[in-house]
PDB file of C-alpha atoms and ligand atoms in Angstrom:
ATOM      1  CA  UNK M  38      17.101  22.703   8.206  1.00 74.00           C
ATOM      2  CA  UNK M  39      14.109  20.197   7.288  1.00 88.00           C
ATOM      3  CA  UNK M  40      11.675  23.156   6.721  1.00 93.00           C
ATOM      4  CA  UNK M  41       9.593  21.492   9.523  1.00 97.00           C
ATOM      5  CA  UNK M  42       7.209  23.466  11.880  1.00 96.00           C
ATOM      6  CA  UNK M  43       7.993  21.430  15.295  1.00 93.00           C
ATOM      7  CA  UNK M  44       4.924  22.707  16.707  1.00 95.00           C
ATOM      8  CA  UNK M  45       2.870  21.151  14.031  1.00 97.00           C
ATOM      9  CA  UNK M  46       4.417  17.697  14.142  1.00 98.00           C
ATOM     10  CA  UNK M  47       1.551  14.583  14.454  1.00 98.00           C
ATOM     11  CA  UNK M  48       1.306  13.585  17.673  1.00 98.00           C
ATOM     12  CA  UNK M  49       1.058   9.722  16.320  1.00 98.00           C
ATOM     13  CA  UNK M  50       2.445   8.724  13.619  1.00 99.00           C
ATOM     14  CA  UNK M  51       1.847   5.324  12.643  1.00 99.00           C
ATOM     15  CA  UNK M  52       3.945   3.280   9.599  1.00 99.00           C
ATOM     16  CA  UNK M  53       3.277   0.925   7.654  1.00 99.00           C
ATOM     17  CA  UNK M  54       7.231  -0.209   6.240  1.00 98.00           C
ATOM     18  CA  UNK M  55       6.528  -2.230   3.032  1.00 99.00           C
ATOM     19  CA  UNK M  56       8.917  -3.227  -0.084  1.00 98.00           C
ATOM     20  CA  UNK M  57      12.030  -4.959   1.920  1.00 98.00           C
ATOM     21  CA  UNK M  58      10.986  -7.879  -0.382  1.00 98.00           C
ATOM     22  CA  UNK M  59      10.891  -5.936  -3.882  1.00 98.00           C
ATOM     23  CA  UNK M  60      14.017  -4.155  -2.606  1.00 98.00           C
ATOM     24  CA  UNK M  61      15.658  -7.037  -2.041  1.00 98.00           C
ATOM     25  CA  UNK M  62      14.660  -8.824  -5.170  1.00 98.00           C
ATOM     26  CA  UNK M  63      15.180  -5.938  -7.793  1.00 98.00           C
ATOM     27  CA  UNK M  64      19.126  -6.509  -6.327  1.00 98.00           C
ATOM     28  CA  UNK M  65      18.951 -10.215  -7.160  1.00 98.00           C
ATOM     29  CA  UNK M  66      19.335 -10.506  -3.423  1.00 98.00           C
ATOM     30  CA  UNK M  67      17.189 -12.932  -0.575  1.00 98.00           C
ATOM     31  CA  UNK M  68      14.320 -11.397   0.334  1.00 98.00           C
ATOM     32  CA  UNK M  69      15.767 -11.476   4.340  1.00 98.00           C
ATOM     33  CA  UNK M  70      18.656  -9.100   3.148  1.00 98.00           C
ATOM     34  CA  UNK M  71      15.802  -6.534   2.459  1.00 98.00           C
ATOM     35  CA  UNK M  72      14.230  -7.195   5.729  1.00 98.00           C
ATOM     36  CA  UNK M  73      18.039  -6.966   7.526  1.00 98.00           C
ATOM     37  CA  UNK M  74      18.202  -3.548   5.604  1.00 98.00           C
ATOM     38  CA  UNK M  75      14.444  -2.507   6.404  1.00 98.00           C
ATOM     39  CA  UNK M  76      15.722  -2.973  10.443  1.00 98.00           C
ATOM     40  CA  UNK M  77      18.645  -0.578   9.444  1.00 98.00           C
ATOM     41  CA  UNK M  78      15.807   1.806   8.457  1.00 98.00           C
ATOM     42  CA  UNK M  79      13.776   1.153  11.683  1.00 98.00           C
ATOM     43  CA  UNK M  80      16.552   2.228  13.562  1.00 98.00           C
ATOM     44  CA  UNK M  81      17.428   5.554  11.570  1.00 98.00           C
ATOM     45  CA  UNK M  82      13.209   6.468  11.574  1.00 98.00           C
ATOM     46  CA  UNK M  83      12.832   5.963  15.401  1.00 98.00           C
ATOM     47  CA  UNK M  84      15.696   8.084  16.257  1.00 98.00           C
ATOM     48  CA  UNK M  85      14.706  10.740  14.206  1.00 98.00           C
ATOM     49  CA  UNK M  86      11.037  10.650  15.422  1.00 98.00           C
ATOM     50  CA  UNK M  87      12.060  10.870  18.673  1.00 98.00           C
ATOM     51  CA  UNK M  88      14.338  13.594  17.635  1.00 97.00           C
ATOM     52  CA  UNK M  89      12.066  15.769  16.124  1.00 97.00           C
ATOM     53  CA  UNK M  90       9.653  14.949  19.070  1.00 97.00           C
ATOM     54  CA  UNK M  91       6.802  12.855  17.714  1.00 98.00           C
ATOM     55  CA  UNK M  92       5.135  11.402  21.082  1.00 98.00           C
ATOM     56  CA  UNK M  93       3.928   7.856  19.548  1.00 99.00           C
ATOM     57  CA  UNK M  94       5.792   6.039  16.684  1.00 99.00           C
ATOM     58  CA  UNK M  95       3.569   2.812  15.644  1.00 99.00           C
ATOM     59  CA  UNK M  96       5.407   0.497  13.370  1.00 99.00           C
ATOM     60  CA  UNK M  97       3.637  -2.050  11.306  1.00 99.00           C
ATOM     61  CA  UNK M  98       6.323  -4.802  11.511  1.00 98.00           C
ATOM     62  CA  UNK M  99       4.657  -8.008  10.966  1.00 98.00           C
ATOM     63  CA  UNK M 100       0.894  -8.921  10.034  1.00 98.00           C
ATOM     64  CA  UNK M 101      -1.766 -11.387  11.003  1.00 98.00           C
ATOM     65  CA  UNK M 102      -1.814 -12.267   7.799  1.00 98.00           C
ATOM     66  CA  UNK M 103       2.210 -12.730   7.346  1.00 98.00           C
ATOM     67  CA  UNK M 104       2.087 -16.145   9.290  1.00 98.00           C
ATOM     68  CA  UNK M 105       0.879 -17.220   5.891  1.00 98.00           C
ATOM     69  CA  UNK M 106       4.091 -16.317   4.000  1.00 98.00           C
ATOM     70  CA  UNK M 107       6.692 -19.132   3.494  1.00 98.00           C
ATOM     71  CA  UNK M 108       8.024 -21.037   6.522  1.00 98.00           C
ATOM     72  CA  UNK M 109      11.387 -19.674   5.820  1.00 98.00           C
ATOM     73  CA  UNK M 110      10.535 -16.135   5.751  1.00 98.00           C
ATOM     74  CA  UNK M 111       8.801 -16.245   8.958  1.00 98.00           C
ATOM     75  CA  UNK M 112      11.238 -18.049  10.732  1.00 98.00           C
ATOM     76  CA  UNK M 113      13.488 -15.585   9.688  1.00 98.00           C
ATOM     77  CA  UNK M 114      11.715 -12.572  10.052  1.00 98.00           C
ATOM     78  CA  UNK M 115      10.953 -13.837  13.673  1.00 98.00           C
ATOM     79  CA  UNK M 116      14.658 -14.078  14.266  1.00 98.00           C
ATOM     80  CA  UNK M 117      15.415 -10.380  13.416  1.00 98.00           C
ATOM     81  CA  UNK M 118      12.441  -9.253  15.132  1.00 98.00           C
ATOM     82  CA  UNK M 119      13.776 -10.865  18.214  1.00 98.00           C
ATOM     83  CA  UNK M 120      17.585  -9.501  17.980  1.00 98.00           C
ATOM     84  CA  UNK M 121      16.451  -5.967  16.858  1.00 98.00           C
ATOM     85  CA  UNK M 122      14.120  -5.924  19.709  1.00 98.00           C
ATOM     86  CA  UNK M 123      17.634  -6.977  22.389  1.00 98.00           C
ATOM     87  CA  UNK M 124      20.206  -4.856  20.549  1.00 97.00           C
ATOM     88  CA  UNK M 125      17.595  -1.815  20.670  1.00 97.00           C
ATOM     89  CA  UNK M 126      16.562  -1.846  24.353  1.00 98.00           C
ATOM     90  CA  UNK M 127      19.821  -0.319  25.336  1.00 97.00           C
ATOM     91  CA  UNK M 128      19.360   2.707  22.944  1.00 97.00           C
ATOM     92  CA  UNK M 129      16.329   3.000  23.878  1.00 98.00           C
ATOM     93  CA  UNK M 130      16.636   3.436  27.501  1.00 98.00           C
ATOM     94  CA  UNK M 131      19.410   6.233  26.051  1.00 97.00           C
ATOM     95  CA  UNK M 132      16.566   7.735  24.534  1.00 97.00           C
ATOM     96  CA  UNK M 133      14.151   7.615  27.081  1.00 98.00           C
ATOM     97  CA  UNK M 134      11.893   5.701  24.109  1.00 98.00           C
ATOM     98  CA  UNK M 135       9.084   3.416  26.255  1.00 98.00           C
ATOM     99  CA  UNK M 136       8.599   0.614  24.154  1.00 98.00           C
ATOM    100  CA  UNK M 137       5.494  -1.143  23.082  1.00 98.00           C
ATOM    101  CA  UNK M 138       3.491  -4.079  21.326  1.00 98.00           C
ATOM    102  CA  UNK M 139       0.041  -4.353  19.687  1.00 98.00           C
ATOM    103  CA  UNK M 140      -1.531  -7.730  18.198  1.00 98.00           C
ATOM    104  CA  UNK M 141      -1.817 -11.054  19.062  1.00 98.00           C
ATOM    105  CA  UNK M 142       1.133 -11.850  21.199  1.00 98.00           C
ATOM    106  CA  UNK M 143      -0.240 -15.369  22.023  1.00 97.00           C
ATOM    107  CA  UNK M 144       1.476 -16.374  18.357  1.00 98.00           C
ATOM    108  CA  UNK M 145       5.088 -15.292  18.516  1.00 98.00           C
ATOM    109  CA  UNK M 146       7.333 -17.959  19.397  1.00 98.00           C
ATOM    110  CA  UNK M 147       7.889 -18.088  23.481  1.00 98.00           C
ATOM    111  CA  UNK M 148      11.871 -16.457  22.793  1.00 98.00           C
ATOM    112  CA  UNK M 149      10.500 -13.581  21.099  1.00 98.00           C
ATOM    113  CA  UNK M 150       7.684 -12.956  23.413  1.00 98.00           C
ATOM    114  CA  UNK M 151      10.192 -12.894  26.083  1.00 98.00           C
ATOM    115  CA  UNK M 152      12.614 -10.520  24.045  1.00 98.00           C
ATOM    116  CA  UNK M 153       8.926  -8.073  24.033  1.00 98.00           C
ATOM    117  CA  UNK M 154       8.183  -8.489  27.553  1.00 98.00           C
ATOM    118  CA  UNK M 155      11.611  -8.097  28.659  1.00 98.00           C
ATOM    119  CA  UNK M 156      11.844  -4.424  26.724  1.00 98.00           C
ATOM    120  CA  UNK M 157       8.625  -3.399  27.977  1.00 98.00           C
ATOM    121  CA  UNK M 158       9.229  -3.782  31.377  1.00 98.00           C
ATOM    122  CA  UNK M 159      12.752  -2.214  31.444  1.00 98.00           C
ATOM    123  CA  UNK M 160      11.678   0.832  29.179  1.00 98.00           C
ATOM    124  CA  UNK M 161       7.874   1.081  30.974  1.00 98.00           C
ATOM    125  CA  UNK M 162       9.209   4.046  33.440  1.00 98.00           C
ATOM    126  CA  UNK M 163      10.827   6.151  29.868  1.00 98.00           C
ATOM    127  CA  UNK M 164       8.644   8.902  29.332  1.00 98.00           C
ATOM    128  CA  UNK M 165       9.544  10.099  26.035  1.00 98.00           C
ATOM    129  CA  UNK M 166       8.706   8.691  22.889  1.00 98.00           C
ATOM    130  CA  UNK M 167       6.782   5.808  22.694  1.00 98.00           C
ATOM    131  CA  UNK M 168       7.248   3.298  20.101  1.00 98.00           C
ATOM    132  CA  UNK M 169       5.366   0.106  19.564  1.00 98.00           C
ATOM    133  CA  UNK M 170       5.599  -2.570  17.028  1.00 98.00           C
ATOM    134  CA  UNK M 171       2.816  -3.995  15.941  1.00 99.00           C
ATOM    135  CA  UNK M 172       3.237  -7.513  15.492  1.00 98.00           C
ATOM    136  CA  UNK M 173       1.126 -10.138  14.638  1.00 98.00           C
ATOM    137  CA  UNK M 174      -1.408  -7.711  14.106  1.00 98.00           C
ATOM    138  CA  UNK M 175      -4.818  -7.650  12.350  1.00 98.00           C
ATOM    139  CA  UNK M 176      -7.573  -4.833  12.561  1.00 98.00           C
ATOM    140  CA  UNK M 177     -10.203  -7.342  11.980  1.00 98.00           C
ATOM    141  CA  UNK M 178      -9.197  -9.686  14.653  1.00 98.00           C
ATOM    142  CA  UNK M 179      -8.224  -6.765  17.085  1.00 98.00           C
ATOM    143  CA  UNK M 180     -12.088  -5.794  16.531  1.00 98.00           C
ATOM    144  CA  UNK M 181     -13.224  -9.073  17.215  1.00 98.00           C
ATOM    145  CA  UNK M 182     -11.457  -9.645  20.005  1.00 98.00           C
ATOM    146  CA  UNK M 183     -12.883  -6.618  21.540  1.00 98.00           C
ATOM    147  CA  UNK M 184     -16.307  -7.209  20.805  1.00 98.00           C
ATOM    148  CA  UNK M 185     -15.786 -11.155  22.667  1.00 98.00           C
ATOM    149  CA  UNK M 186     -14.383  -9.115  26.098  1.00 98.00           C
ATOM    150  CA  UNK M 187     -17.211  -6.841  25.661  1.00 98.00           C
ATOM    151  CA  UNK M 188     -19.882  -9.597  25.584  1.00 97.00           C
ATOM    152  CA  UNK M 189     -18.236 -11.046  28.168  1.00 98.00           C
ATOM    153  CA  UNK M 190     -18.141  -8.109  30.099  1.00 98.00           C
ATOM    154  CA  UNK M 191     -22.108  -7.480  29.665  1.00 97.00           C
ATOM    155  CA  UNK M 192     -22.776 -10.413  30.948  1.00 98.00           C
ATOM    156  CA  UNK M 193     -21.055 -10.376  34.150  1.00 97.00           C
ATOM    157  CA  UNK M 194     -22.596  -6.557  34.328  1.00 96.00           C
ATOM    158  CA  UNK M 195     -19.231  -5.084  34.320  1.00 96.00           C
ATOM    159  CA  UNK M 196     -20.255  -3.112  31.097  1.00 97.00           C
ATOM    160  CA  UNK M 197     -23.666  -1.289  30.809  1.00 97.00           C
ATOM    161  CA  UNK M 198     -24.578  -1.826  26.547  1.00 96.00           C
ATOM    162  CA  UNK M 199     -26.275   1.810  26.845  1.00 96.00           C
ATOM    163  CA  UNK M 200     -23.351   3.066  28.616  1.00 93.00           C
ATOM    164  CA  UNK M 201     -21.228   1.778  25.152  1.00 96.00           C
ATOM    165  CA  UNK M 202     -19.721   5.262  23.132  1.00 97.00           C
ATOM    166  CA  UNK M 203     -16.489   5.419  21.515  1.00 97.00           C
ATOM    167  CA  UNK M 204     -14.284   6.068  24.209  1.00 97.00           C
ATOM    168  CA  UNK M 205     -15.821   3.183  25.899  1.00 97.00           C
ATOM    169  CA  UNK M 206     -14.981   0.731  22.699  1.00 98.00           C
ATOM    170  CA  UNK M 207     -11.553   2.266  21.809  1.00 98.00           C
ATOM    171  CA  UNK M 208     -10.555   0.936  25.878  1.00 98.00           C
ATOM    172  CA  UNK M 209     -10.846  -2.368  24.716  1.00 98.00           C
ATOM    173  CA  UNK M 210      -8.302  -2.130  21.463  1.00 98.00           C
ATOM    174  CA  UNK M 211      -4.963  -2.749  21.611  1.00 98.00           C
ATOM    175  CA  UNK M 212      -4.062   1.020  21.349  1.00 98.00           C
ATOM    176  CA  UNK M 213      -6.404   1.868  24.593  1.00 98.00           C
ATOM    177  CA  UNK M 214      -3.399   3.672  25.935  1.00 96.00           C
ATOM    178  CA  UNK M 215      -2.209   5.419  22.443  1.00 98.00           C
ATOM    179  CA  UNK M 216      -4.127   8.484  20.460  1.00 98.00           C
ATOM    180  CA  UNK M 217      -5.458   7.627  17.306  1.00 98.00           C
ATOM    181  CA  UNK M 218      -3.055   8.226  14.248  1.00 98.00           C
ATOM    182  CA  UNK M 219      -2.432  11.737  13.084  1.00 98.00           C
ATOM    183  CA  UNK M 220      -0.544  10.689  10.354  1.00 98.00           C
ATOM    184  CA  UNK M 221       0.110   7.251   8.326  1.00 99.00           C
ATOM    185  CA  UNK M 222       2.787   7.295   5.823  1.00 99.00           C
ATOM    186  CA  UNK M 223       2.959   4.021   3.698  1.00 99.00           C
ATOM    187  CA  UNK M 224       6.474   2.976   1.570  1.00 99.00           C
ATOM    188  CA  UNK M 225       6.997   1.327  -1.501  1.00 98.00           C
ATOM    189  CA  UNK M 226       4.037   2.538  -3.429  1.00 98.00           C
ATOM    190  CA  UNK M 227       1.354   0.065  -2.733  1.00 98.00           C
ATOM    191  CA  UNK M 228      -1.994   2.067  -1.956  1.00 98.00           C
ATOM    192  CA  UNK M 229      -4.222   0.028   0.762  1.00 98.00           C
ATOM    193  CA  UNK M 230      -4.592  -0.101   4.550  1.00 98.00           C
ATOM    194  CA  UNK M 231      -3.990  -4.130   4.952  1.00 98.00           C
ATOM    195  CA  UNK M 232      -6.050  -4.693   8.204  1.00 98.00           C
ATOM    196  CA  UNK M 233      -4.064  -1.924   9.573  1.00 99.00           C
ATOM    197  CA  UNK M 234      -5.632   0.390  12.637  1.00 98.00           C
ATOM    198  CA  UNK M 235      -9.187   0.143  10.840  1.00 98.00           C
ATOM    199  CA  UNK M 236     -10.536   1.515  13.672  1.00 98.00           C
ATOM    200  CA  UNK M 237      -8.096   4.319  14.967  1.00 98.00           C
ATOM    201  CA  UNK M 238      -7.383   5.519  11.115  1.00 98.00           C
ATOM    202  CA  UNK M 239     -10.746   7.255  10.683  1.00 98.00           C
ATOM    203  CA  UNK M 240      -9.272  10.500  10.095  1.00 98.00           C
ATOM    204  CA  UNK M 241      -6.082   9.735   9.814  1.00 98.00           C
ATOM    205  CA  UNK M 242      -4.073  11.841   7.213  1.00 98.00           C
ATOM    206  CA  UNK M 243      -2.601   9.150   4.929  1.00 98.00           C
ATOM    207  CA  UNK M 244       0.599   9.401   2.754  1.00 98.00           C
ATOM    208  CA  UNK M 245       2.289   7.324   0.115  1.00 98.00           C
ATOM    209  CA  UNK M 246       5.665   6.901  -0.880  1.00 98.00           C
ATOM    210  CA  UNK M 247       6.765   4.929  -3.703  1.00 98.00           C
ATOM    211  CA  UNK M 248      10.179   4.685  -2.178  1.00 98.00           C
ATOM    212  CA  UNK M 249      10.943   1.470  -0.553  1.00 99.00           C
ATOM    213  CA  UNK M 250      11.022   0.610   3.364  1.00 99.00           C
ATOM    214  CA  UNK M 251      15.083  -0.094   3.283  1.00 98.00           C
ATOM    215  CA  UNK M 252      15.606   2.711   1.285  1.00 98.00           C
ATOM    216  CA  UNK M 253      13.291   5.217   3.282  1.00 98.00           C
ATOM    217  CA  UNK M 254      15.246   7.977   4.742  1.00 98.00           C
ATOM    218  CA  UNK M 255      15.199  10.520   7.054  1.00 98.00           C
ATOM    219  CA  UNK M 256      15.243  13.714   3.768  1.00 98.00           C
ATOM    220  CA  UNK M 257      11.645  11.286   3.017  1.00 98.00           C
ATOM    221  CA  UNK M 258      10.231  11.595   6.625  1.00 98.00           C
ATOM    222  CA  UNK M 259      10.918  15.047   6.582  1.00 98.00           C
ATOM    223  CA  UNK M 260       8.715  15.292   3.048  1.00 98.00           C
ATOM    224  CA  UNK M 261       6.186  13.627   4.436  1.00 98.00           C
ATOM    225  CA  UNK M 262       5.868  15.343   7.389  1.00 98.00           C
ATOM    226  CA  UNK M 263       6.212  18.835   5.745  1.00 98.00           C
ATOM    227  CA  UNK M 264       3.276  17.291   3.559  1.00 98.00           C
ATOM    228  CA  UNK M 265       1.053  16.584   6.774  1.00 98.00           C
ATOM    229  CA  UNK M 266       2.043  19.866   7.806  1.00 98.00           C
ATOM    230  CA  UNK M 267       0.533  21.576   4.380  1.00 97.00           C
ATOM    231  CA  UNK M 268      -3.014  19.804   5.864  1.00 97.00           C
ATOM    232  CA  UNK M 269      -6.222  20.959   7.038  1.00 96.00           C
ATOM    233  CA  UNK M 270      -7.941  18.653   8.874  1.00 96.00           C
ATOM    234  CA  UNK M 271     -11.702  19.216   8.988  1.00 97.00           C
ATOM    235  CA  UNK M 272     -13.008  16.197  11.032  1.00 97.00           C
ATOM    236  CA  UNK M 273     -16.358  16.934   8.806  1.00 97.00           C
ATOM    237  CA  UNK M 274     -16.378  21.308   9.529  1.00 96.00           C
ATOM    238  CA  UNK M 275     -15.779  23.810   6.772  1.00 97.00           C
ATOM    239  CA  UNK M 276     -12.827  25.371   6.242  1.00 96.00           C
ATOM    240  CA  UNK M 277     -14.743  28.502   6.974  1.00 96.00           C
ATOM    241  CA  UNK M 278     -14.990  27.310  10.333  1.00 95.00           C
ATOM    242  CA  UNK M 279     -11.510  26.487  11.322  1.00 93.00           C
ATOM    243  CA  UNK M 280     -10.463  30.196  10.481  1.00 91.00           C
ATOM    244  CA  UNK M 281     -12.759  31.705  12.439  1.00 87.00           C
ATOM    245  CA  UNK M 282     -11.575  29.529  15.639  1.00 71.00           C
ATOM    246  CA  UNK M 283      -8.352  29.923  15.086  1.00 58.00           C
TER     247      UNK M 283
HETATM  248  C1  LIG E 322       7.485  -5.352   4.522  1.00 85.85           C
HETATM  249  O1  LIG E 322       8.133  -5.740   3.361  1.00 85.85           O
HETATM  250  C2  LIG E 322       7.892  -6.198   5.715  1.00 85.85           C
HETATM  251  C3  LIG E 322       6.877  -7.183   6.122  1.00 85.85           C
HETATM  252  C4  LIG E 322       5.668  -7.280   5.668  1.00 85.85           C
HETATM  253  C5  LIG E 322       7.282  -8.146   7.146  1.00 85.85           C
HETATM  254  P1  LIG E 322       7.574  -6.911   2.465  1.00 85.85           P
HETATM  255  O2  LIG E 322       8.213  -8.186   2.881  1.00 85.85           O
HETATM  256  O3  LIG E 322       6.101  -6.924   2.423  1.00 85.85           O
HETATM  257  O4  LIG E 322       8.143  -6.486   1.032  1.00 85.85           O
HETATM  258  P2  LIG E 322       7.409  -6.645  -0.356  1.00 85.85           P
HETATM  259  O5  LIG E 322       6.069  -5.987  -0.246  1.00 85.85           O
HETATM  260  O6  LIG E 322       7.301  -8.123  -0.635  1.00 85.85           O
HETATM  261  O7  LIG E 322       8.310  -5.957  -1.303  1.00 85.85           O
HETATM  262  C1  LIG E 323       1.667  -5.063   5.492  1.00 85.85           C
HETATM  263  O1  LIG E 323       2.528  -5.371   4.443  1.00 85.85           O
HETATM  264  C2  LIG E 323       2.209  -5.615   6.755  1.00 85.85           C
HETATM  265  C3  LIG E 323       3.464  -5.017   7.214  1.00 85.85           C
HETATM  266  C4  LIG E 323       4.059  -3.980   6.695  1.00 85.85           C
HETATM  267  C5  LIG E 323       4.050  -5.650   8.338  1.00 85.85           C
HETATM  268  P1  LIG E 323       2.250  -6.592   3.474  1.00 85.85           P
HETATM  269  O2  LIG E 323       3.312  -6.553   2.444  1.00 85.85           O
HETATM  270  O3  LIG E 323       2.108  -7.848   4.228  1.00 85.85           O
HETATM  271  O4  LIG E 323       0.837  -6.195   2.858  1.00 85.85           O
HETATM  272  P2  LIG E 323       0.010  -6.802   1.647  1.00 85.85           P
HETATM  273  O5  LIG E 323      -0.356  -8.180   2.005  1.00 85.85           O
HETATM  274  O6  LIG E 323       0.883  -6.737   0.436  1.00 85.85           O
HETATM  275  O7  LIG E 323      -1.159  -5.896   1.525  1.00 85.85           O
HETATM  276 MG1  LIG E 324       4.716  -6.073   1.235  1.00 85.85          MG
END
């Protein structure tokens, strides 16, 4: 029906949902109506994902850097974040979705860190999907806040400095328990990572959509994904190579 191969689906596939405002404003509308709609998308997207049977679903909902949009719009945006996050648990205990949350949690407000910590713990024994939000996120600061617990860590000669690979510095990221991105699809046409998963996106495949977050839908996830499916991914080998191992 969507011309997908489910064998071939990423295992993570991380989003980053942009254009709620333009969406909003094209329609002479408030900027929150496109945000209200974007959550209508959310809700459409995870279902399907988890549908289809994508393991990990990362959401880019709000950014390190979006404390520095207007007073109003946060307030707002912190509002919907916290009654999507309530209305959702229920489906997603239906769903057997384990929900999750990367960034800087210290700066939500108290009501929507409880909201979080309250679906985490009543979705933590789901084991399908898992679907985290990352909110109040920043790549940059993620990094940083790694390297601080690592110094600290050296210190008390918990972590050996030669003994320091990879594996060993993804553990102290916010996404120690999540694969890296397979895929990344970005909406509404704007072509940059913005302190996104800096890390974790080195060889990511990367798609982007000119439609709009609210107006995403699930005919565009399926184009996408039959796009990522139309990949080869090299990780720095020929394509000679991957024949002859296949
Ligand atoms: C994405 O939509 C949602 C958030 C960043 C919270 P935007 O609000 O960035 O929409 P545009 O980019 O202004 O259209
Ligand atoms: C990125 O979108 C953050 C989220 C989607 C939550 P922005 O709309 O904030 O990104 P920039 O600032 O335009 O790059
Ligand atoms: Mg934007």
């Amino acid at each position: 029906m969507h011309g997908l191969d489910t064998e071939k689906l990423p295992r993570h596939l991380a989003i980053i949902m942009d254009g709620n405002g333009r969406w909003a404003q094209e329609r002479m509308l408030k900027r929150i109506i496109g945000h209200q709609r974007g959550v209508e998308t959310v809700r459409v997207i995870v279902e399907e994902c988890s549908k289809l049977g994508i393991r990990y679903l990362t959401l880019f909902a709000f950014s390190a850097e979006n404390w520095l949009r207007p007073k109003t719009e946060v307030k707002a945006l912190m509002a919907l974040l916290k009654k999507y996050i309530k209305a959702e648990v229920s489906r997603m205990l239906t769903n057997n979705i384990r929900f999750n949350v990367i960034g800087n949690r210290d700066e939500l407000p108290p009501d929507v860190n409880d909201a979080v910590q309250d679906a985490i713990d009543r979705t933590a024994a789901k084991t399908g999907m898992v679907l985290t939000l990352a909110l109040s996120y920043g790549a940059r600061q993620e990094i940083i806040q790694a390297a601080v617990q690592m110094a600290a860590d050296i210190s008390s000669g918990g972590l050996n400095p030669a003994a320091l690979d990879e594996k060993r510095f993804s553990s102290y990221l916010f996404t120690s328990s999540i694969p890296d991105p397979d895929f990344l699809i970005r909406t509404s046409g704007e072509m940059r990572i913005s302190n996104f998963l800096l890390w974790q996106l080195a060889y990511t495949e990367l798609y982007f959509s000119n439609v709009n977050w609210p107006e995403f839908s699930r005919n565009e996830l399926h184009a996408a994904l039959r796009d990522y499916q139309s990949r080869e991914r090299r990780f720095g080998r020929t394509s000679a190579q991957l024949q002859n191992r296949s």
